[in-house]
PDB file of C-alpha atoms in Angstrom:
ATOM      1  CA  MET A 255       0.055  -0.019   0.015  1.00  0.00           C
ATOM      2  CA  GLN A 256       1.265   3.449  -0.958  1.00  0.00           C
ATOM      3  CA  GLY A 257      -0.228   5.153   2.156  1.00  0.00           C
ATOM      4  CA  LYS A 258      -3.571   6.371   3.563  1.00  0.00           C
ATOM      5  CA  VAL A 259      -5.364   9.322   1.918  1.00  0.00           C
ATOM      6  CA  LEU A 260      -8.200  11.257   3.324  1.00  0.00           C
ATOM      7  CA  ILE A 261     -10.074  13.088   0.513  1.00  0.00           C
ATOM      8  CA  ILE A 262     -12.474  16.055   1.481  1.00  0.00           C
ATOM      9  CA  ASP A 263     -14.799  17.281  -1.167  1.00  0.00           C
ATOM     10  CA  ASP A 264     -18.432  18.255  -1.373  1.00  0.00           C
ATOM     11  CA  ASP A 265     -18.778  17.247  -4.886  1.00  0.00           C
ATOM     12  CA  PRO A 266     -19.836  13.554  -4.677  1.00  0.00           C
ATOM     13  CA  ALA A 267     -18.827  12.708  -8.178  1.00  0.00           C
ATOM     14  CA  LEU A 268     -15.414  14.163  -7.923  1.00  0.00           C
ATOM     15  CA  LEU A 269     -15.053  12.649  -4.444  1.00  0.00           C
ATOM     16  CA  ARG A 270     -15.713   9.114  -6.008  1.00  0.00           C
ATOM     17  CA  LEU A 271     -13.623   9.786  -8.893  1.00  0.00           C
ATOM     18  CA  MET A 272     -10.579  10.780  -6.821  1.00  0.00           C
ATOM     19  CA  ALA A 273     -11.252   7.777  -4.310  1.00  0.00           C
ATOM     20  CA  MET A 274     -11.191   5.330  -7.288  1.00  0.00           C
ATOM     21  CA  ALA A 275      -7.884   6.933  -8.788  1.00  0.00           C
ATOM     22  CA  PHE A 276      -6.196   6.589  -5.364  1.00  0.00           C
ATOM     23  CA  GLN A 277      -7.563   3.056  -4.777  1.00  0.00           C
ATOM     24  CA  ALA A 278      -6.279   2.063  -8.278  1.00  0.00           C
ATOM     25  CA  ALA A 279      -2.822   3.493  -7.567  1.00  0.00           C
ATOM     26  CA  GLY A 280      -2.654   1.360  -4.406  1.00  0.00           C
ATOM     27  CA  PHE A 281      -3.536   3.964  -1.536  1.00  0.00           C
ATOM     28  CA  GLY A 282      -6.007   3.184   1.249  1.00  0.00           C
ATOM     29  CA  VAL A 283      -8.631   5.880   1.172  1.00  0.00           C
ATOM     30  CA  VAL A 284     -11.156   7.451   3.599  1.00  0.00           C
ATOM     31  CA  SER A 285     -13.319  10.413   2.499  1.00  0.00           C
ATOM     32  CA  ALA A 286     -15.542  13.043   3.959  1.00  0.00           C
ATOM     33  CA  ASP A 287     -18.091  15.463   2.166  1.00  0.00           C
ATOM     34  CA  ASN A 288     -17.304  18.448   4.231  1.00  0.00           C
ATOM     35  CA  GLY A 289     -14.549  20.137   6.207  1.00  0.00           C
ATOM     36  CA  ARG A 290     -15.984  19.406   9.598  1.00  0.00           C
ATOM     37  CA  LYS A 291     -16.013  15.655   8.885  1.00  0.00           C
ATOM     38  CA  GLY A 292     -12.838  15.705   7.282  1.00  0.00           C
ATOM     39  CA  VAL A 293     -11.143  17.065  10.470  1.00  0.00           C
ATOM     40  CA  ARG A 294     -12.684  14.312  12.428  1.00  0.00           C
ATOM     41  CA  MET A 295     -11.712  11.739   9.986  1.00  0.00           C
ATOM     42  CA  ALA A 296      -8.086  13.149   9.992  1.00  0.00           C
ATOM     43  CA  SER A 297      -7.836  12.738  13.677  1.00  0.00           C
ATOM     44  CA  ALA A 298      -9.526   9.148  13.740  1.00  0.00           C
ATOM     45  CA  HIS A 299      -7.753   7.732  10.704  1.00  0.00           C
ATOM     46  CA  ARG A 300      -4.401   9.605  10.740  1.00  0.00           C
ATOM     47  CA  PRO A 301      -3.777   9.507   7.001  1.00  0.00           C
ATOM     48  CA  ASP A 302      -0.449  10.132   5.326  1.00  0.00           C
ATOM     49  CA  LEU A 303      -1.952  12.598   2.952  1.00  0.00           C
ATOM     50  CA  VAL A 304      -5.112  14.864   2.946  1.00  0.00           C
ATOM     51  CA  VAL A 305      -6.520  16.133  -0.438  1.00  0.00           C
ATOM     52  CA  THR A 306      -9.176  18.810   0.341  1.00  0.00           C
ATOM     53  CA  ASP A 307     -11.207  21.165  -1.656  1.00  0.00           C
ATOM     54  CA  ILE A 308     -11.154  24.671  -0.475  1.00  0.00           C
ATOM     55  CA  VAL A 309     -14.880  25.878  -1.000  1.00  0.00           C
ATOM     56  CA  MET A 310     -17.267  23.850   0.863  1.00  0.00           C
ATOM     57  CA  PRO A 311     -20.204  24.097   3.173  1.00  0.00           C
ATOM     58  CA  ASP A 312     -19.664  23.826   6.997  1.00  0.00           C
ATOM     59  CA  ILE A 313     -15.930  24.323   7.516  1.00  0.00           C
ATOM     60  CA  GLU A 314     -14.201  25.416   4.379  1.00  0.00           C
ATOM     61  CA  GLY A 315     -11.026  23.640   3.273  1.00  0.00           C
ATOM     62  CA  ILE A 316      -8.846  26.628   4.826  1.00  0.00           C
ATOM     63  CA  GLY A 317     -10.315  25.970   8.195  1.00  0.00           C
ATOM     64  CA  ALA A 318      -9.916  22.187   7.728  1.00  0.00           C
ATOM     65  CA  ILE A 319      -6.214  22.654   6.780  1.00  0.00           C
ATOM     66  CA  ARG A 320      -5.470  24.759   9.788  1.00  0.00           C
ATOM     67  CA  ALA A 321      -7.200  22.353  12.147  1.00  0.00           C
ATOM     68  CA  ILE A 322      -5.395  19.282  10.554  1.00  0.00           C
ATOM     69  CA  LYS A 323      -2.061  20.771  10.579  1.00  0.00           C
ATOM     70  CA  GLN A 324      -2.377  21.654  14.401  1.00  0.00           C
ATOM     71  CA  GLY A 325      -2.597  17.937  15.389  1.00  0.00           C
ATOM     72  CA  ALA A 326       0.321  15.771  16.561  1.00  0.00           C
ATOM     73  CA  ARG A 327       2.205  14.472  13.464  1.00  0.00           C
ATOM     74  CA  PRO A 328       0.084  16.323  10.948  1.00  0.00           C
ATOM     75  CA  PRO A 329      -0.321  14.734   7.434  1.00  0.00           C
ATOM     76  CA  LYS A 330       0.885  16.174   4.162  1.00  0.00           C
ATOM     77  CA  VAL A 331      -2.108  18.398   2.602  1.00  0.00           C
ATOM     78  CA  ILE A 332      -2.801  18.962  -1.183  1.00  0.00           C
ATOM     79  CA  ALA A 333      -5.508  21.866  -1.426  1.00  0.00           C
ATOM     80  CA  ILE A 334      -7.705  21.799  -4.660  1.00  0.00           C
ATOM     81  CA  SER A 335      -9.977  24.500  -5.839  1.00  0.00           C
ATOM     82  CA  GLY A 336     -12.321  25.348  -8.756  1.00  0.00           C
ATOM     83  CA  ALA A 337     -13.532  28.633  -7.366  1.00  0.00           C
ATOM     84  CA  GLY A 338     -12.921  30.504 -10.655  1.00  0.00           C
ATOM     85  CA  ARG A 339      -9.720  31.275 -12.303  1.00  0.00           C
ATOM     86  CA  SER A 340      -8.588  34.355 -10.179  1.00  0.00           C
ATOM     87  CA  ARG A 341     -10.381  33.429  -7.036  1.00  0.00           C
ATOM     88  CA  GLY A 342      -9.104  29.885  -7.322  1.00  0.00           C
ATOM     89  CA  ALA A 343      -5.626  30.925  -7.474  1.00  0.00           C
ATOM     90  CA  ASP A 344      -6.156  33.362  -4.460  1.00  0.00           C
ATOM     91  CA  TYR A 345      -7.707  30.518  -2.483  1.00  0.00           C
ATOM     92  CA  LEU A 346      -4.911  28.168  -3.373  1.00  0.00           C
ATOM     93  CA  SER A 347      -1.982  30.804  -2.683  1.00  0.00           C
ATOM     94  CA  TRP A 348      -3.843  31.341   0.929  1.00  0.00           C
ATOM     95  CA  ALA A 349      -4.067  27.585   1.434  1.00  0.00           C
ATOM     96  CA  LYS A 350      -0.181  27.367   0.691  1.00  0.00           C
ATOM     97  CA  HIS A 351       0.387  30.086   3.077  1.00  0.00           C
ATOM     98  CA  LEU A 352      -1.509  28.460   5.890  1.00  0.00           C
ATOM     99  CA  GLY A 353      -0.024  25.035   5.582  1.00  0.00           C
ATOM    100  CA  ALA A 354      -0.996  23.100   2.367  1.00  0.00           C
ATOM    101  CA  ASP A 355       2.206  21.318   1.041  1.00  0.00           C
ATOM    102  CA  GLU A 356       0.926  21.565  -2.535  1.00  0.00           C
ATOM    103  CA  VAL A 357      -1.913  23.039  -4.376  1.00  0.00           C
ATOM    104  CA  LEU A 358      -3.813  22.060  -7.557  1.00  0.00           C
ATOM    105  CA  ALA A 359      -6.463  24.108  -9.518  1.00  0.00           C
ATOM    106  CA  LYS A 360      -9.624  22.307 -10.901  1.00  0.00           C
ATOM    107  CA  PRO A 361     -10.069  20.959 -13.322  1.00  0.00           C
ATOM    108  CA  PHE A 362      -7.159  18.747 -13.086  1.00  0.00           C
ATOM    109  CA  ARG A 363      -6.202  15.348 -14.655  1.00  0.00           C
ATOM    110  CA  MET A 364      -6.183  12.386 -12.089  1.00  0.00           C
ATOM    111  CA  ALA A 365      -2.765  11.398 -13.278  1.00  0.00           C
ATOM    112  CA  GLU A 366      -1.362  14.899 -12.157  1.00  0.00           C
ATOM    113  CA  LEU A 367      -2.972  14.449  -8.919  1.00  0.00           C
ATOM    114  CA  MET A 368      -1.327  10.905  -8.383  1.00  0.00           C
ATOM    115  CA  LYS A 369       1.946  12.338  -9.443  1.00  0.00           C
ATOM    116  CA  ILE A 370       1.777  15.275  -6.953  1.00  0.00           C
ATOM    117  CA  SER A 371       0.465  13.050  -4.247  1.00  0.00           C
ATOM    118  CA  LYS A 372       3.329  10.445  -4.658  1.00  0.00           C
ATOM    119  CA  SER A 373       5.813  13.262  -4.592  1.00  0.00           C
ATOM    120  CA  VAL A 374       4.308  15.152  -1.551  1.00  0.00           C
ATOM    121  CA  ILE A 375       4.133  11.809   0.464  1.00  0.00           C
ATOM    122  CA  ALA A 376       7.629  10.901  -0.499  1.00  0.00           C
ATOM    123  CA  GLY A 377       8.816  14.346   0.871  1.00  0.00           C
ATOM    124  CA  GLY A 378       9.676  15.973  -2.630  1.00  0.00           C
ATOM    125  CA  LEU A 379       7.946  18.458  -4.581  1.00  0.00           C
ATOM    126  CA  PRO A 380       6.858  17.806  -8.079  1.00  0.00           C
ATOM    127  CA  GLY A 381       8.218  20.899  -9.378  1.00  0.00           C
ATOM    128  CA  ALA A 382       6.245  24.098 -10.048  1.00  0.00           C
ATOM    129  CA  THR A 383       3.167  24.576  -7.801  1.00  0.00           C
ATOM    130  CA  GLU A 384       0.007  24.217  -9.933  1.00  0.00           C
ATOM    131  CA  LEU A 385      -2.031  27.419  -9.662  1.00  0.00           C
ATOM    132  CA  GLY A 386      -3.914  26.841 -12.875  1.00  0.00           C
ATOM    133  CA  ASN A 387      -3.173  26.947 -16.471  1.00  0.00           C
TER     134      ASN A 387
END
């Protein structure tokens, strides 16, 4: 197994798609459909990596990142956002500033998410941070 990943996203279709991609790549997967559940799941399951959307109901991804990063032995975090080209980049920059290890703008290819995820877990950086193309 590559490691355990917690995926937090309020879009059920994208949540399922990411879960399937991580499972196919050999990761154990747990998921949450909002930030509040995600923070609880991070504490309960102690994942190696958290992939979280930024704009969600309940607790947004920024709040979830801050809470998750304050725990003992915090996991690596990849923040994702599709909040519009300029707003999305702002959210992702903010997420990086508040503790995300890497960021990725929606829409993205699952292969790119897998590449970044493996690199972040291994402790490296995949090169340039993806703020959108």
